[in-house]
Coordinates of C-alpha atoms in Angstrom, one line a residue:
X265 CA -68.8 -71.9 25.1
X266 CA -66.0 -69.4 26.3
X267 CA -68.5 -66.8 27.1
X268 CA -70.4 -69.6 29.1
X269 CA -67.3 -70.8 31.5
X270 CA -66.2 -67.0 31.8
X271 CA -69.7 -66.3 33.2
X272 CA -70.1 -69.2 35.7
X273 CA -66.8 -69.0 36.9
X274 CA -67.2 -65.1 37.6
X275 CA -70.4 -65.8 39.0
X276 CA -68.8 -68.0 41.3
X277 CA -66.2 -65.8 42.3
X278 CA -68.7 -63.2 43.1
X279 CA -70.3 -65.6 45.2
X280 CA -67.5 -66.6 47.3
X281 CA -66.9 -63.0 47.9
X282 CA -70.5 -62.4 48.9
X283 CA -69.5 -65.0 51.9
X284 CA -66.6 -64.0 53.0
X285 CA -67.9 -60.5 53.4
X286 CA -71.0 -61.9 54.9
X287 CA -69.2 -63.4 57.6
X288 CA -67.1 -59.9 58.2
X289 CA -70.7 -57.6 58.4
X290 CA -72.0 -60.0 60.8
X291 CA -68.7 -59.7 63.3
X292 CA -68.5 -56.1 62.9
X293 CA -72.5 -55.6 63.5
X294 CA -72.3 -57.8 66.6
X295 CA -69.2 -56.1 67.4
X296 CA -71.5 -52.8 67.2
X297 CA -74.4 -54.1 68.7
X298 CA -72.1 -55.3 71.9
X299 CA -70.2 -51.9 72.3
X300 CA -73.3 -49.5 71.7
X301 CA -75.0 -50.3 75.5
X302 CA -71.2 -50.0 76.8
X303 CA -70.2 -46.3 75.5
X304 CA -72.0 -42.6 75.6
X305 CA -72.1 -40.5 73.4
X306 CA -68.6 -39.6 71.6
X307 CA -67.6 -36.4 69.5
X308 CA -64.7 -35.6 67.3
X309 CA -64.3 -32.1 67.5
X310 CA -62.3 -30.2 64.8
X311 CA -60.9 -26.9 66.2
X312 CA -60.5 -23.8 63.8
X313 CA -56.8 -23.3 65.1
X314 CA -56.2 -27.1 63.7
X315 CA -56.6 -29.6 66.9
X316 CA -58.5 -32.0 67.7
X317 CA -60.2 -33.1 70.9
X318 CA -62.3 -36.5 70.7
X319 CA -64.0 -37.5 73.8
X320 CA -67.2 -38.3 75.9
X321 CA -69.8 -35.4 75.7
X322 CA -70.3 -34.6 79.6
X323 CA -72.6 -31.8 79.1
X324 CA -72.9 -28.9 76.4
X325 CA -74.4 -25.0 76.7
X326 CA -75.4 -22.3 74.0
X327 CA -71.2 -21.4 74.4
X328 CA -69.3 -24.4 75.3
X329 CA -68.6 -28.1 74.9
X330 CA -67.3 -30.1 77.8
X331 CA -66.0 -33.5 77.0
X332 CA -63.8 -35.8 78.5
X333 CA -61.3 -37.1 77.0
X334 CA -59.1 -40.3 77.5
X335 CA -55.6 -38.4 76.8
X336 CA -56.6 -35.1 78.3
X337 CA -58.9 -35.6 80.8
X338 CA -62.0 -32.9 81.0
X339 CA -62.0 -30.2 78.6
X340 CA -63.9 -27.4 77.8
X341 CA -64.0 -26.0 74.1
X342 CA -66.0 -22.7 73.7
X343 CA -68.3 -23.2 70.7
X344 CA -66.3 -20.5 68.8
X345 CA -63.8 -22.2 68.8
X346 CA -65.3 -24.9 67.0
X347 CA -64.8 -25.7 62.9
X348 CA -66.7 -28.6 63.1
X349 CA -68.0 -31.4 65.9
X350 CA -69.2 -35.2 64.4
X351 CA -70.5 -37.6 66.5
X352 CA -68.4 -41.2 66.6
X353 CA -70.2 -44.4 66.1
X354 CA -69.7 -47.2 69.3
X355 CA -67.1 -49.1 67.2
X356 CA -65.2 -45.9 65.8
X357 CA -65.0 -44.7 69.5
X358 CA -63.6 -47.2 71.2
X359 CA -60.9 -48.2 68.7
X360 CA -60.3 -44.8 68.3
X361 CA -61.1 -44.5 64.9
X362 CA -61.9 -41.4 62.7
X363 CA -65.6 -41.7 60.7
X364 CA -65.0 -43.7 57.5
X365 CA -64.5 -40.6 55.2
X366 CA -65.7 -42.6 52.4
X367 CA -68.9 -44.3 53.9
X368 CA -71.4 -44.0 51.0
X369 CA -69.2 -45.0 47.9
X370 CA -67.6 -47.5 46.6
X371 CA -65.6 -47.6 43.4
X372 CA -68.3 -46.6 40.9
X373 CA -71.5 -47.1 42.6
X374 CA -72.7 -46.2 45.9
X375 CA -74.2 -47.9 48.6
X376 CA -78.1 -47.0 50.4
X377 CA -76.2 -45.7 53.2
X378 CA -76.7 -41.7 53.0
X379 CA -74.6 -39.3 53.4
X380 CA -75.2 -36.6 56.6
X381 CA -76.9 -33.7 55.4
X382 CA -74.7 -30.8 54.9
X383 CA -72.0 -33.0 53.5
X384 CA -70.5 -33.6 50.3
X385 CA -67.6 -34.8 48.6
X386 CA -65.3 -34.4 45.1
X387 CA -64.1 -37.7 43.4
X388 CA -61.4 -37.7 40.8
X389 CA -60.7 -41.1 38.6
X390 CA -57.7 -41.1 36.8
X391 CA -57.6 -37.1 36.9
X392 CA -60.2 -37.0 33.3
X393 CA -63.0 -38.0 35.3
X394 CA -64.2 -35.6 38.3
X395 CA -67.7 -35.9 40.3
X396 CA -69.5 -33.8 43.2
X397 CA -72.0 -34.9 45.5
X398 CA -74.0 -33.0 48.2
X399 CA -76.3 -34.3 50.9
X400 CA -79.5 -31.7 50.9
X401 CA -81.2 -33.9 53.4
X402 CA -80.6 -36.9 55.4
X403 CA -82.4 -38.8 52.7
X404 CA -81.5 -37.1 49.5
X405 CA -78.0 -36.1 47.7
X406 CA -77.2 -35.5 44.4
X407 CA -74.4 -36.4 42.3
X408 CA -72.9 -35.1 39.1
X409 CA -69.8 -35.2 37.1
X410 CA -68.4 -34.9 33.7
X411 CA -65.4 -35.7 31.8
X412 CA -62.0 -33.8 30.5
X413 CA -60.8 -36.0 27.6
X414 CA -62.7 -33.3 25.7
X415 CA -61.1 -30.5 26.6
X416 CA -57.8 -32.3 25.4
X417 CA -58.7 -33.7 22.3
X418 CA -58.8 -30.2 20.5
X419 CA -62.0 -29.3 22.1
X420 CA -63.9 -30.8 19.8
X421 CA -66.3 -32.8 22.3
X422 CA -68.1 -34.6 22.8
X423 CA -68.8 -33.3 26.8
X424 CA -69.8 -36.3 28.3
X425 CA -71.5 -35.7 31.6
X426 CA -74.3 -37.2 34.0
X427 CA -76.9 -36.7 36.6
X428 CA -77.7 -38.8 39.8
X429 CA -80.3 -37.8 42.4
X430 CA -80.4 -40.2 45.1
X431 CA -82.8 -41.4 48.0
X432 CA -82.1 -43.8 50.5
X433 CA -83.5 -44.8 54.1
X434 CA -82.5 -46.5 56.9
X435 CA -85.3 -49.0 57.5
X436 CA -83.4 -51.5 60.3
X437 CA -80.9 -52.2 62.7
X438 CA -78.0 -52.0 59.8
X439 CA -80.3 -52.3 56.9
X440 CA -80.3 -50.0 53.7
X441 CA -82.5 -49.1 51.2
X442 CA -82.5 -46.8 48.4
X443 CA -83.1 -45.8 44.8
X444 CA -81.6 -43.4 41.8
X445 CA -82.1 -42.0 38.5
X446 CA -78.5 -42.4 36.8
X447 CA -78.7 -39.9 33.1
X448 CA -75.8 -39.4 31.2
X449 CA -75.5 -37.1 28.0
X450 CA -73.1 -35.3 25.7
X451 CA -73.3 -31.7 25.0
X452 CA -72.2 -32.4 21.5
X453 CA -74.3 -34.7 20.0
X454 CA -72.7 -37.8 19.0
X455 CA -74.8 -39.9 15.7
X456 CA -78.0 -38.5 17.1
X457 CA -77.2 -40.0 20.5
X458 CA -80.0 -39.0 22.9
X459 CA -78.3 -39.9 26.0
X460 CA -79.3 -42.4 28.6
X461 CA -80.5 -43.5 31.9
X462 CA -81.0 -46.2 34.4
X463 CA -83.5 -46.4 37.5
X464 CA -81.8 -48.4 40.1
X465 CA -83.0 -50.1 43.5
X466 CA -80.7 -51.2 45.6
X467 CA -80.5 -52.6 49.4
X468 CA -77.5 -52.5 51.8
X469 CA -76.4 -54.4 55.0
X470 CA -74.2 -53.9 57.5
X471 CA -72.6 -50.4 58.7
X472 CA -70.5 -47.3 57.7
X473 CA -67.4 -49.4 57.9
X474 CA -68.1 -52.7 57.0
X475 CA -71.2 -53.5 54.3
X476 CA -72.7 -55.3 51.3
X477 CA -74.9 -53.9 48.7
X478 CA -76.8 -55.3 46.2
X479 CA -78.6 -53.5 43.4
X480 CA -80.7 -53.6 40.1
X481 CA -81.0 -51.1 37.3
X482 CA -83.2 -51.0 34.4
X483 CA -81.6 -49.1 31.6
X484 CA -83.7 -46.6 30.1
X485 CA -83.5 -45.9 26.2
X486 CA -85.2 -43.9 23.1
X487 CA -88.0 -44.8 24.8
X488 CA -87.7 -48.0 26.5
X489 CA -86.3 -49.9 29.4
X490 CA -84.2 -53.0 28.8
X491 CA -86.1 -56.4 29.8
X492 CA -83.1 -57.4 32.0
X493 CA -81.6 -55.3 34.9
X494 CA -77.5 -54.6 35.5
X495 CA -77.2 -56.4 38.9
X496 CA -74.3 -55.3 41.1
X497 CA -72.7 -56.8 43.8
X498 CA -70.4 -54.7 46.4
X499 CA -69.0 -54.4 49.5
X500 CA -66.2 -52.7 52.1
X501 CA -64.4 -54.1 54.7
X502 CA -63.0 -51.1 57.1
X503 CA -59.6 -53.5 58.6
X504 CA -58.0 -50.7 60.3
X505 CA -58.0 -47.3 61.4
X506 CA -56.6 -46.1 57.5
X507 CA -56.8 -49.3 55.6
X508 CA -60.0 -50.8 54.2
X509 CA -60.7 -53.0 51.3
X510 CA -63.7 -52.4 48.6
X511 CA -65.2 -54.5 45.9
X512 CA -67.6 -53.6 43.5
X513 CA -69.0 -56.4 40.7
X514 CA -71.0 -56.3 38.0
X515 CA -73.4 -58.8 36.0
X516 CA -74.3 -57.2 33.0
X517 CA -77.6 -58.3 30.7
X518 CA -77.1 -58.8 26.6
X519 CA -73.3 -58.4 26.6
X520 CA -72.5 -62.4 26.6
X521 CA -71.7 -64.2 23.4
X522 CA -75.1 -65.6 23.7
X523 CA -76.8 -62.3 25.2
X524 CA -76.3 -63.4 28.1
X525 CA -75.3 -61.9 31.7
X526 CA -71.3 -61.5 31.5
X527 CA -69.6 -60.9 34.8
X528 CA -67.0 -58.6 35.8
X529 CA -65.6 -58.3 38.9
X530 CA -62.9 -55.6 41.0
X531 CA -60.9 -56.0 44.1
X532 CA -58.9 -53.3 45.5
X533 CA -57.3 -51.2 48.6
X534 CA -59.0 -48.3 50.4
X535 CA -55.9 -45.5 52.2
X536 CA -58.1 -43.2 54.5
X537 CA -57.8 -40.3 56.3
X538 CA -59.5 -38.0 58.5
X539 CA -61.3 -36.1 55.6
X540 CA -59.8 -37.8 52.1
X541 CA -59.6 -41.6 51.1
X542 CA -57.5 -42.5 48.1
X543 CA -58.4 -46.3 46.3
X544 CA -56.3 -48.7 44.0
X545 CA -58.0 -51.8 42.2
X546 CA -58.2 -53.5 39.6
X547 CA -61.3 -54.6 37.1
X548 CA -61.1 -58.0 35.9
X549 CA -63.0 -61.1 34.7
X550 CA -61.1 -64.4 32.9
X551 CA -61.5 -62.4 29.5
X552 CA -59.6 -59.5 30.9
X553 CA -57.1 -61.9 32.8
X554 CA -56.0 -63.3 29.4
X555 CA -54.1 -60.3 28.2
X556 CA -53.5 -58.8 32.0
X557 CA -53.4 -61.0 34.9
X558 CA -54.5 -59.0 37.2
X559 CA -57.1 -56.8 35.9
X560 CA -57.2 -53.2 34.3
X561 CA -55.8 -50.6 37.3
X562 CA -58.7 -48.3 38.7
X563 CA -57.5 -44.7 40.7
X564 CA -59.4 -42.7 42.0
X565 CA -59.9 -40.3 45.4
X566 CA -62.3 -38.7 47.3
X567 CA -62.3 -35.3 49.4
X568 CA -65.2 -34.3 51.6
X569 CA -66.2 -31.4 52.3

């Protein structure tokens, strides 16, 4: 009967979140939607001597880059000049924000937003935990990490470590969707362990700053897939130009008292800058709450690259 009332009343939390960032994807896409007829195109440009020049493309050549800028008027950059040159949504311009450097990923899970090809990006979660990613294409990246409590505890293993090739396509006006193969394995066995894997579909809404995702993942095992999915159910909300706040929840098949879905749910803050975003949240369901209040700290960041 515990397990029961923790589910439902998780369940319901997640639900109410699910509104409340409903109602903030459909202002920031209208917001989007308004300001994209208004505004031309708009570059960031990083120059190799350490400025920056964000402005209006005017006009561009096989050597230079004009662009006019608000604070300095016209200017002209010579391509060589140039480290690197990334085009500014509508919103992001005219608030005079920075891209989200952290667009595609929320705690744990990502979104079917894809990363630019050519990109990439290291995460570290509570310094044992570190994972790549790497955008080959626009609709493909690949993730993979692996853990250091290993190398710590005597080096006796066991190596965890895991795969995650990832497709995802832009379908609509601000709609998502995507798929991935999640394995994870030691290199040490572990009681014959064999590893495991998930294959997830998932579907996102909204844009780089402000979104919802939902997804479902069958987990795959000696030989089988489990008859209920893992449903997740995340979002960001980009408030500011450094601050944003990110959620990711989880309802997870056969754990309840009654193998049943049990919910667990995160809330946290996003600090961003130009090229690293740092997040602090906390995990927590009413199980959790009755030994911590507030939930089990999460810490991680992100660099691109």
């Amino acid at each position: 009967m515990k397990g029961y009332k923790s589910n439902m009343i998780t369940s319901v939390i997640l639900l109410l979140f699910m509104a409340v960032l409903m109602f903030g994807v459909c202002q920031q896409t209208a917001f989007s939607q308004e300001a994209q007829g208004q505004l031309q195109k708009t570059y960031m440009i990083k120059l190799k001597d350490g400025g920056t020049v964000t402005g209006v493309l005017v006009s561009e050549s096989a050597t230079q880059i004009v662009i006019q800028s608000t604070s300095m008027g016209t200017v002209t950059v010579s391509r060589t000049d140039i480290d690197s040159m990334t085009l500014l949504s509508s919103g992001d311009a005219e608030k005079g924000w920075f891209p989200n450097p952290n667009s595609s990923k929320y705690l744990i899970g990502s979104s079917a937003i894809a990363p630019e090809k050519g990109t990439g990006y290291y995460q570290n979660t509570w310094l044992f935990f570190n994972s790549f990613n790497y955008a080959f294409t626009d609709y493909f990246s690949l993730s993979g990490g692996f853990e250091i409590f290993s190398i710590f505890a005597k080096g006796d293993g066991p190596y965890a470590f895991y795969l995650n090739p990832k497709v995802s396509f832009n379908v609509a006006e601000n709609l998502y969707l995507g798929g991935n193969i999640l394995y994870a394995n030691t290199i040490k066995s572990i009681d014959e362990f064999g590893g495991l894997g998930t294959l997830n579909a998932f579907a996102t809404y909204g844009n780089k700053n402000t979104n919802i995702t939902t997804s479902f993942g069958w987990g795959f095992s000696e030989g089988e897939f489990s008859s209920k999915p893992l449903i997740t159910i995340s979002g960001m909300i980009r408030a500011s130009r450094r601050i944003g706040f990110v959620s990711e929840n989880w309802l997870i098949p056969g754990v309840g008292t009654d193998g049943s879905y049990y919910g667990m749910f995160s809330y946290g803050i996003r600090f961003m800058g130009d090229k690293i975003s740092v997040d602090f949240a906390f995990i927590n369901n009413p199980d959790i709450a009755e030994e911590i209040v507030i939930g089990i700290p999460f810490l991680d960041f992100v660099v691109n690259f």
